[in-house]
Amino acid sequence: MWTMCVPGWSAMMVAGTLLLYGTLDVAYFARMMYTVAKARYFRKKICILDTTEVQSWCLLTDIDTLLYHMNNARYLRELDFARADFYERSGLYANIKAAGGSVLQAATTIRYRRYLKPFTKFTITSKAIFWDEKTFFMEHEFIGPGGFVHAVALCRQRIIDTSVAAIAELLLQLHCSGSCKSPPEKMPSELELWVQSNELSSAKLRPTASALPSLEPHPLSCGEIIPKAAE
């Protein structure tokens, strides 16, 4: 009978590799570094009002236990790569860091319209839809074959220790030179309703919560009630 001898260092490498993959999402970090490097050195710089595109595939590591579509949580994971591409190519993240600020994901909502099957190639579009002094809002679409929008996500990034409005104005002057469309002056209606919902949720969770915002009927379908902003 033949006996195979495995050197001690080889066994340690195998054990170390298994430990690394078992305790750290290696694929995530490797892909993030690739995405950032590609956006920084090989992709065209953009205006902050442009729409970016990142392509991806629904692989077997992305599907759920039913084995026939992409897991719902994977959509949010994919948004990390789409935002990294947008932030790098627009110069937004670099300027926030240069100003001594940082970015925190404050809220996300996603609406699923049709599932993505395994081995389906899809595109994530990203665009800025509104910003103020401390908040930056983005909209993402997951576009599959034939141009069908499979999911739509809204993301709210909180900018800490600096003014994102001032940075956005600087980027518009540097990269657009007046050739871009006008920046958003008013929050879109669907975004405004979502922000109101977030504020109502925050009020409920505060330890010394004051009276919750009053509600009033709103002409939405099915007679929904939405929060009215506090006076």
PDB file of C-alpha atoms in Angstrom:
ATOM      1  CA  MET A   1       0.000   0.000   0.000  1.00  0.00           C
ATOM      2  CA  TRP A   2       1.295   3.415  -0.941  1.00  0.00           C
ATOM      3  CA  THR A   3       1.545   6.094   1.748  1.00  0.00           C
ATOM      4  CA  MET A   4       1.504   9.808   0.915  1.00  0.00           C
ATOM      5  CA  CYS A   5       3.552  12.076   3.147  1.00  0.00           C
ATOM      6  CA  VAL A   6       2.493  15.690   3.441  1.00  0.00           C
ATOM      7  CA  PRO A   7       5.202  18.037   4.737  1.00  0.00           C
ATOM      8  CA  GLY A   8       4.356  19.899   7.901  1.00  0.00           C
ATOM      9  CA  TRP A   9       4.468  23.318   6.238  1.00  0.00           C
ATOM     10  CA  SER A  10       2.027  22.213   3.545  1.00  0.00           C
ATOM     11  CA  ALA A  11      -0.423  20.998   6.179  1.00  0.00           C
ATOM     12  CA  MET A  12      -0.102  24.335   7.966  1.00  0.00           C
ATOM     13  CA  MET A  13      -0.791  26.233   4.753  1.00  0.00           C
ATOM     14  CA  VAL A  14      -3.893  24.159   4.069  1.00  0.00           C
ATOM     15  CA  ALA A  15      -5.112  24.655   7.632  1.00  0.00           C
ATOM     16  CA  GLY A  16      -4.376  28.373   7.442  1.00  0.00           C
ATOM     17  CA  THR A  17      -6.227  28.719   4.152  1.00  0.00           C
ATOM     18  CA  LEU A  18      -9.265  26.897   5.501  1.00  0.00           C
ATOM     19  CA  LEU A  19      -9.206  29.053   8.636  1.00  0.00           C
ATOM     20  CA  LEU A  20      -8.938  32.215   6.562  1.00  0.00           C
ATOM     21  CA  TYR A  21     -11.872  31.296   4.325  1.00  0.00           C
ATOM     22  CA  GLY A  22     -13.873  30.164   7.338  1.00  0.00           C
ATOM     23  CA  THR A  23     -13.452  33.391   9.290  1.00  0.00           C
ATOM     24  CA  LEU A  24     -13.076  36.054   6.573  1.00  0.00           C
ATOM     25  CA  ASP A  25     -15.067  36.706   3.406  1.00  0.00           C
ATOM     26  CA  VAL A  26     -12.008  36.568   1.178  1.00  0.00           C
ATOM     27  CA  ALA A  27     -13.957  36.805  -2.077  1.00  0.00           C
ATOM     28  CA  TYR A  28     -15.691  39.989  -0.912  1.00  0.00           C
ATOM     29  CA  PHE A  29     -12.492  41.817   0.033  1.00  0.00           C
ATOM     30  CA  ALA A  30     -10.644  40.631  -3.078  1.00  0.00           C
ATOM     31  CA  ARG A  31     -13.461  41.804  -5.326  1.00  0.00           C
ATOM     32  CA  MET A  32     -13.724  45.129  -3.498  1.00  0.00           C
ATOM     33  CA  MET A  33     -10.003  45.808  -3.963  1.00  0.00           C
ATOM     34  CA  TYR A  34     -10.346  44.896  -7.646  1.00  0.00           C
ATOM     35  CA  THR A  35     -13.386  47.163  -8.056  1.00  0.00           C
ATOM     36  CA  VAL A  36     -11.676  50.130  -6.414  1.00  0.00           C
ATOM     37  CA  ALA A  37      -8.433  49.670  -8.368  1.00  0.00           C
ATOM     38  CA  LYS A  38     -10.283  49.315 -11.660  1.00  0.00           C
ATOM     39  CA  ALA A  39     -12.416  52.412 -11.004  1.00  0.00           C
ATOM     40  CA  ARG A  40      -9.430  54.475  -9.849  1.00  0.00           C
ATOM     41  CA  TYR A  41      -6.922  53.614 -12.562  1.00  0.00           C
ATOM     42  CA  PHE A  42      -8.737  52.187 -15.576  1.00  0.00           C
ATOM     43  CA  ARG A  43     -12.260  53.599 -15.789  1.00  0.00           C
ATOM     44  CA  LYS A  44     -13.256  57.047 -17.014  1.00  0.00           C
ATOM     45  CA  LYS A  45     -13.854  59.746 -14.418  1.00  0.00           C
ATOM     46  CA  ILE A  46     -17.418  60.997 -14.206  1.00  0.00           C
ATOM     47  CA  CYS A  47     -19.477  63.968 -13.117  1.00  0.00           C
ATOM     48  CA  ILE A  48     -21.304  63.470  -9.842  1.00  0.00           C
ATOM     49  CA  LEU A  49     -24.593  63.747 -11.768  1.00  0.00           C
ATOM     50  CA  ASP A  50     -23.712  60.972 -14.219  1.00  0.00           C
ATOM     51  CA  THR A  51     -25.130  57.460 -14.022  1.00  0.00           C
ATOM     52  CA  THR A  52     -22.582  54.680 -13.640  1.00  0.00           C
ATOM     53  CA  GLU A  53     -22.854  51.018 -14.614  1.00  0.00           C
ATOM     54  CA  VAL A  54     -21.276  47.967 -13.018  1.00  0.00           C
ATOM     55  CA  GLN A  55     -21.768  44.502 -14.495  1.00  0.00           C
ATOM     56  CA  SER A  56     -21.979  41.281 -12.538  1.00  0.00           C
ATOM     57  CA  TRP A  57     -23.206  37.681 -12.676  1.00  0.00           C
ATOM     58  CA  CYS A  58     -25.526  35.673 -10.480  1.00  0.00           C
ATOM     59  CA  LEU A  59     -23.266  32.762  -9.529  1.00  0.00           C
ATOM     60  CA  LEU A  60     -23.890  29.634  -7.498  1.00  0.00           C
ATOM     61  CA  THR A  61     -22.465  31.412  -4.443  1.00  0.00           C
ATOM     62  CA  ASP A  62     -25.277  33.976  -4.759  1.00  0.00           C
ATOM     63  CA  ILE A  63     -28.339  31.742  -4.898  1.00  0.00           C
ATOM     64  CA  ASP A  64     -30.648  30.889  -2.008  1.00  0.00           C
ATOM     65  CA  THR A  65     -31.597  27.503  -0.581  1.00  0.00           C
ATOM     66  CA  LEU A  66     -34.328  27.046  -3.187  1.00  0.00           C
ATOM     67  CA  LEU A  67     -31.515  26.940  -5.781  1.00  0.00           C
ATOM     68  CA  TYR A  68     -33.261  28.859  -8.506  1.00  0.00           C
ATOM     69  CA  HIS A  69     -32.706  32.589  -7.904  1.00  0.00           C
ATOM     70  CA  MET A  70     -30.325  35.091  -6.318  1.00  0.00           C
ATOM     71  CA  ASN A  71     -30.613  35.406  -2.555  1.00  0.00           C
ATOM     72  CA  ASN A  72     -32.338  38.614  -1.471  1.00  0.00           C
ATOM     73  CA  ALA A  73     -29.411  39.637   0.748  1.00  0.00           C
ATOM     74  CA  ARG A  74     -26.987  39.386  -2.170  1.00  0.00           C
ATOM     75  CA  TYR A  75     -28.612  42.373  -3.855  1.00  0.00           C
ATOM     76  CA  LEU A  76     -27.498  44.607  -0.975  1.00  0.00           C
ATOM     77  CA  ARG A  77     -24.010  43.105  -1.084  1.00  0.00           C
ATOM     78  CA  GLU A  78     -23.759  43.916  -4.800  1.00  0.00           C
ATOM     79  CA  LEU A  79     -24.598  47.543  -4.034  1.00  0.00           C
ATOM     80  CA  ASP A  80     -21.301  47.867  -2.144  1.00  0.00           C
ATOM     81  CA  PHE A  81     -19.370  47.350  -5.372  1.00  0.00           C
ATOM     82  CA  ALA A  82     -21.636  49.679  -7.356  1.00  0.00           C
ATOM     83  CA  ARG A  83     -21.209  52.464  -4.779  1.00  0.00           C
ATOM     84  CA  ALA A  84     -17.440  51.940  -4.623  1.00  0.00           C
ATOM     85  CA  ASP A  85     -17.244  52.388  -8.396  1.00  0.00           C
ATOM     86  CA  PHE A  86     -19.364  55.568  -8.259  1.00  0.00           C
ATOM     87  CA  TYR A  87     -17.487  57.080  -5.327  1.00  0.00           C
ATOM     88  CA  GLU A  88     -14.079  56.458  -6.902  1.00  0.00           C
ATOM     89  CA  ARG A  89     -14.896  57.642 -10.411  1.00  0.00           C
ATOM     90  CA  SER A  90     -16.722  60.784  -9.251  1.00  0.00           C
ATOM     91  CA  GLY A  91     -14.029  61.676  -6.722  1.00  0.00           C
ATOM     92  CA  LEU A  92     -16.657  61.944  -3.997  1.00  0.00           C
ATOM     93  CA  TYR A  93     -15.037  59.603  -1.481  1.00  0.00           C
ATOM     94  CA  ALA A  94     -11.536  61.010  -1.974  1.00  0.00           C
ATOM     95  CA  ASN A  95     -12.761  64.552  -1.345  1.00  0.00           C
ATOM     96  CA  ILE A  96     -14.781  63.518   1.702  1.00  0.00           C
ATOM     97  CA  LYS A  97     -11.676  61.895   3.202  1.00  0.00           C
ATOM     98  CA  ALA A  98      -9.509  64.885   2.259  1.00  0.00           C
ATOM     99  CA  ALA A  99     -11.947  67.132   4.154  1.00  0.00           C
ATOM    100  CA  GLY A 100     -11.603  64.950   7.249  1.00  0.00           C
ATOM    101  CA  GLY A 101     -15.011  63.322   6.839  1.00  0.00           C
ATOM    102  CA  SER A 102     -16.312  59.789   6.587  1.00  0.00           C
ATOM    103  CA  VAL A 103     -19.302  57.961   5.106  1.00  0.00           C
ATOM    104  CA  LEU A 104     -21.823  55.825   6.957  1.00  0.00           C
ATOM    105  CA  GLN A 105     -24.645  53.863   5.345  1.00  0.00           C
ATOM    106  CA  ALA A 106     -27.721  55.142   7.195  1.00  0.00           C
ATOM    107  CA  ALA A 107     -30.609  53.389   5.444  1.00  0.00           C
ATOM    108  CA  THR A 108     -31.456  51.192   2.481  1.00  0.00           C
ATOM    109  CA  THR A 109     -34.709  50.068   0.945  1.00  0.00           C
ATOM    110  CA  ILE A 110     -35.082  47.717  -1.994  1.00  0.00           C
ATOM    111  CA  ARG A 111     -38.034  46.656  -4.103  1.00  0.00           C
ATOM    112  CA  TYR A 112     -37.823  43.314  -5.891  1.00  0.00           C
ATOM    113  CA  ARG A 113     -39.703  42.998  -9.173  1.00  0.00           C
ATOM    114  CA  ARG A 114     -38.445  39.745 -10.688  1.00  0.00           C
ATOM    115  CA  TYR A 115     -35.810  37.295  -9.489  1.00  0.00           C
ATOM    116  CA  LEU A 116     -32.428  36.781 -11.153  1.00  0.00           C
ATOM    117  CA  LYS A 117     -31.708  33.203 -12.208  1.00  0.00           C
ATOM    118  CA  PRO A 118     -28.302  31.528 -11.754  1.00  0.00           C
ATOM    119  CA  PHE A 119     -25.677  32.467 -14.355  1.00  0.00           C
ATOM    120  CA  THR A 120     -27.643  35.560 -15.391  1.00  0.00           C
ATOM    121  CA  LYS A 121     -25.562  38.603 -16.288  1.00  0.00           C
ATOM    122  CA  PHE A 122     -26.949  41.869 -14.922  1.00  0.00           C
ATOM    123  CA  THR A 123     -26.017  45.532 -14.694  1.00  0.00           C
ATOM    124  CA  ILE A 124     -26.323  47.802 -11.666  1.00  0.00           C
ATOM    125  CA  THR A 125     -26.851  51.480 -12.460  1.00  0.00           C
ATOM    126  CA  SER A 126     -26.080  54.083  -9.815  1.00  0.00           C
ATOM    127  CA  LYS A 127     -26.963  57.758  -9.678  1.00  0.00           C
ATOM    128  CA  ALA A 128     -27.229  60.573  -7.154  1.00  0.00           C
ATOM    129  CA  ILE A 129     -30.802  61.777  -6.762  1.00  0.00           C
ATOM    130  CA  PHE A 130     -30.466  64.310  -3.933  1.00  0.00           C
ATOM    131  CA  TRP A 131     -28.115  65.633  -1.282  1.00  0.00           C
ATOM    132  CA  ASP A 132     -28.049  68.169   1.520  1.00  0.00           C
ATOM    133  CA  GLU A 133     -25.409  69.243   4.039  1.00  0.00           C
ATOM    134  CA  LYS A 134     -25.068  65.865   5.738  1.00  0.00           C
ATOM    135  CA  THR A 135     -26.823  63.289   3.560  1.00  0.00           C
ATOM    136  CA  PHE A 136     -26.256  61.813   0.116  1.00  0.00           C
ATOM    137  CA  PHE A 137     -29.039  59.809  -1.560  1.00  0.00           C
ATOM    138  CA  MET A 138     -28.501  57.307  -4.375  1.00  0.00           C
ATOM    139  CA  GLU A 139     -30.774  55.190  -6.529  1.00  0.00           C
ATOM    140  CA  HIS A 140     -29.683  51.843  -7.985  1.00  0.00           C
ATOM    141  CA  GLU A 141     -31.354  49.607 -10.557  1.00  0.00           C
ATOM    142  CA  PHE A 142     -30.601  45.944 -11.247  1.00  0.00           C
ATOM    143  CA  ILE A 143     -31.066  45.541 -14.991  1.00  0.00           C
ATOM    144  CA  GLY A 144     -31.166  42.072 -16.508  1.00  0.00           C
ATOM    145  CA  PRO A 145     -31.325  40.704 -20.057  1.00  0.00           C
ATOM    146  CA  GLY A 146     -33.599  42.665 -22.333  1.00  0.00           C
ATOM    147  CA  GLY A 147     -33.312  45.774 -20.197  1.00  0.00           C
ATOM    148  CA  PHE A 148     -35.827  44.608 -17.583  1.00  0.00           C
ATOM    149  CA  VAL A 149     -35.389  46.256 -14.161  1.00  0.00           C
ATOM    150  CA  HIS A 150     -35.341  43.380 -11.655  1.00  0.00           C
ATOM    151  CA  ALA A 151     -34.951  45.496  -8.513  1.00  0.00           C
ATOM    152  CA  VAL A 152     -34.749  49.139  -7.440  1.00  0.00           C
ATOM    153  CA  ALA A 153     -32.884  50.310  -4.331  1.00  0.00           C
ATOM    154  CA  LEU A 154     -32.667  53.628  -2.514  1.00  0.00           C
ATOM    155  CA  CYS A 155     -29.649  54.282  -0.296  1.00  0.00           C
ATOM    156  CA  ARG A 156     -29.044  57.015   2.248  1.00  0.00           C
ATOM    157  CA  GLN A 157     -25.424  57.765   3.129  1.00  0.00           C
ATOM    158  CA  ARG A 158     -24.674  59.895   6.167  1.00  0.00           C
ATOM    159  CA  ILE A 159     -21.631  62.141   5.723  1.00  0.00           C
ATOM    160  CA  ILE A 160     -19.852  62.833   9.015  1.00  0.00           C
ATOM    161  CA  ASP A 161     -17.591  65.787   9.939  1.00  0.00           C
ATOM    162  CA  THR A 162     -17.879  67.619   6.632  1.00  0.00           C
ATOM    163  CA  SER A 163     -20.435  69.126   4.259  1.00  0.00           C
ATOM    164  CA  VAL A 164     -21.356  66.886   1.342  1.00  0.00           C
ATOM    165  CA  ALA A 165     -23.198  69.787  -0.311  1.00  0.00           C
ATOM    166  CA  ALA A 166     -19.979  71.823  -0.445  1.00  0.00           C
ATOM    167  CA  ILE A 167     -18.028  68.856  -1.793  1.00  0.00           C
ATOM    168  CA  ALA A 168     -20.671  68.140  -4.434  1.00  0.00           C
ATOM    169  CA  GLU A 169     -20.563  71.781  -5.540  1.00  0.00           C
ATOM    170  CA  LEU A 170     -16.772  71.596  -5.805  1.00  0.00           C
ATOM    171  CA  LEU A 171     -16.964  68.417  -7.910  1.00  0.00           C
ATOM    172  CA  LEU A 172     -19.527  70.020 -10.212  1.00  0.00           C
ATOM    173  CA  GLN A 173     -17.165  72.926 -10.822  1.00  0.00           C
ATOM    174  CA  LEU A 174     -14.115  70.707 -11.336  1.00  0.00           C
ATOM    175  CA  HIS A 175     -15.546  67.984 -13.559  1.00  0.00           C
ATOM    176  CA  CYS A 176     -18.624  69.450 -15.222  1.00  0.00           C
ATOM    177  CA  SER A 177     -17.715  73.047 -16.044  1.00  0.00           C
ATOM    178  CA  GLY A 178     -21.368  73.924 -16.526  1.00  0.00           C
ATOM    179  CA  SER A 179     -21.945  71.175 -19.100  1.00  0.00           C
ATOM    180  CA  CYS A 180     -23.960  68.884 -16.815  1.00  0.00           C
ATOM    181  CA  LYS A 181     -27.633  68.966 -16.049  1.00  0.00           C
ATOM    182  CA  SER A 182     -28.697  71.047 -13.088  1.00  0.00           C
ATOM    183  CA  PRO A 183     -28.230  69.467  -9.649  1.00  0.00           C
ATOM    184  CA  PRO A 184     -31.412  68.363  -7.843  1.00  0.00           C
ATOM    185  CA  GLU A 185     -32.980  71.253  -5.964  1.00  0.00           C
ATOM    186  CA  LYS A 186     -35.938  69.366  -4.527  1.00  0.00           C
ATOM    187  CA  MET A 187     -36.232  65.911  -3.030  1.00  0.00           C
ATOM    188  CA  PRO A 188     -38.246  63.523  -5.286  1.00  0.00           C
ATOM    189  CA  SER A 189     -41.693  62.713  -3.897  1.00  0.00           C
ATOM    190  CA  GLU A 190     -41.012  58.991  -3.368  1.00  0.00           C
ATOM    191  CA  LEU A 191     -37.751  59.823  -1.592  1.00  0.00           C
ATOM    192  CA  GLU A 192     -39.512  62.332   0.643  1.00  0.00           C
ATOM    193  CA  LEU A 193     -42.053  59.716   1.742  1.00  0.00           C
ATOM    194  CA  TRP A 194     -39.257  57.255   2.483  1.00  0.00           C
ATOM    195  CA  VAL A 195     -37.384  59.823   4.589  1.00  0.00           C
ATOM    196  CA  GLN A 196     -40.571  60.541   6.534  1.00  0.00           C
ATOM    197  CA  SER A 197     -40.921  56.822   7.206  1.00  0.00           C
ATOM    198  CA  ASN A 198     -37.340  56.674   8.491  1.00  0.00           C
ATOM    199  CA  GLU A 199     -37.932  59.644  10.775  1.00  0.00           C
ATOM    200  CA  LEU A 200     -41.056  58.034  12.215  1.00  0.00           C
ATOM    201  CA  SER A 201     -39.103  54.839  12.897  1.00  0.00           C
ATOM    202  CA  SER A 202     -36.315  56.808  14.589  1.00  0.00           C
ATOM    203  CA  ALA A 203     -38.803  58.637  16.806  1.00  0.00           C
ATOM    204  CA  LYS A 204     -40.261  55.327  18.015  1.00  0.00           C
ATOM    205  CA  LEU A 205     -36.819  54.005  19.002  1.00  0.00           C
ATOM    206  CA  ARG A 206     -35.600  56.994  21.010  1.00  0.00           C
ATOM    207  CA  PRO A 207     -35.483  56.269  24.776  1.00  0.00           C
ATOM    208  CA  THR A 208     -37.102  59.623  25.609  1.00  0.00           C
ATOM    209  CA  ALA A 209     -39.299  59.753  22.554  1.00  0.00           C
ATOM    210  CA  SER A 210     -41.617  62.701  22.282  1.00  0.00           C
ATOM    211  CA  ALA A 211     -45.018  62.460  20.696  1.00  0.00           C
ATOM    212  CA  LEU A 212     -44.825  60.686  17.356  1.00  0.00           C
ATOM    213  CA  PRO A 213     -45.554  62.681  14.194  1.00  0.00           C
ATOM    214  CA  SER A 214     -49.249  62.896  13.473  1.00  0.00           C
ATOM    215  CA  LEU A 215     -50.725  60.999  10.560  1.00  0.00           C
ATOM    216  CA  GLU A 216     -53.001  62.248   7.882  1.00  0.00           C
ATOM    217  CA  PRO A 217     -54.611  60.544   4.884  1.00  0.00           C
ATOM    218  CA  HIS A 218     -52.674  60.801   1.657  1.00  0.00           C
ATOM    219  CA  PRO A 219     -54.016  60.014  -1.835  1.00  0.00           C
ATOM    220  CA  LEU A 220     -51.998  56.844  -2.333  1.00  0.00           C
ATOM    221  CA  SER A 221     -53.342  53.551  -3.645  1.00  0.00           C
ATOM    222  CA  CYS A 222     -55.199  51.289  -1.189  1.00  0.00           C
ATOM    223  CA  GLY A 223     -55.795  54.190   1.198  1.00  0.00           C
ATOM    224  CA  GLU A 224     -52.391  54.099   2.910  1.00  0.00           C
ATOM    225  CA  ILE A 225     -51.654  56.508   5.746  1.00  0.00           C
ATOM    226  CA  ILE A 226     -48.337  58.348   5.741  1.00  0.00           C
ATOM    227  CA  PRO A 227     -46.649  60.337   8.536  1.00  0.00           C
ATOM    228  CA  LYS A 228     -47.093  64.075   8.619  1.00  0.00           C
ATOM    229  CA  ALA A 229     -43.960  65.970   9.517  1.00  0.00           C
ATOM    230  CA  ALA A 230     -43.997  67.488  12.972  1.00  0.00           C
ATOM    231  CA  GLU A 231     -44.669  71.174  13.138  1.00  0.00           C
TER     232      GLU A 231
END
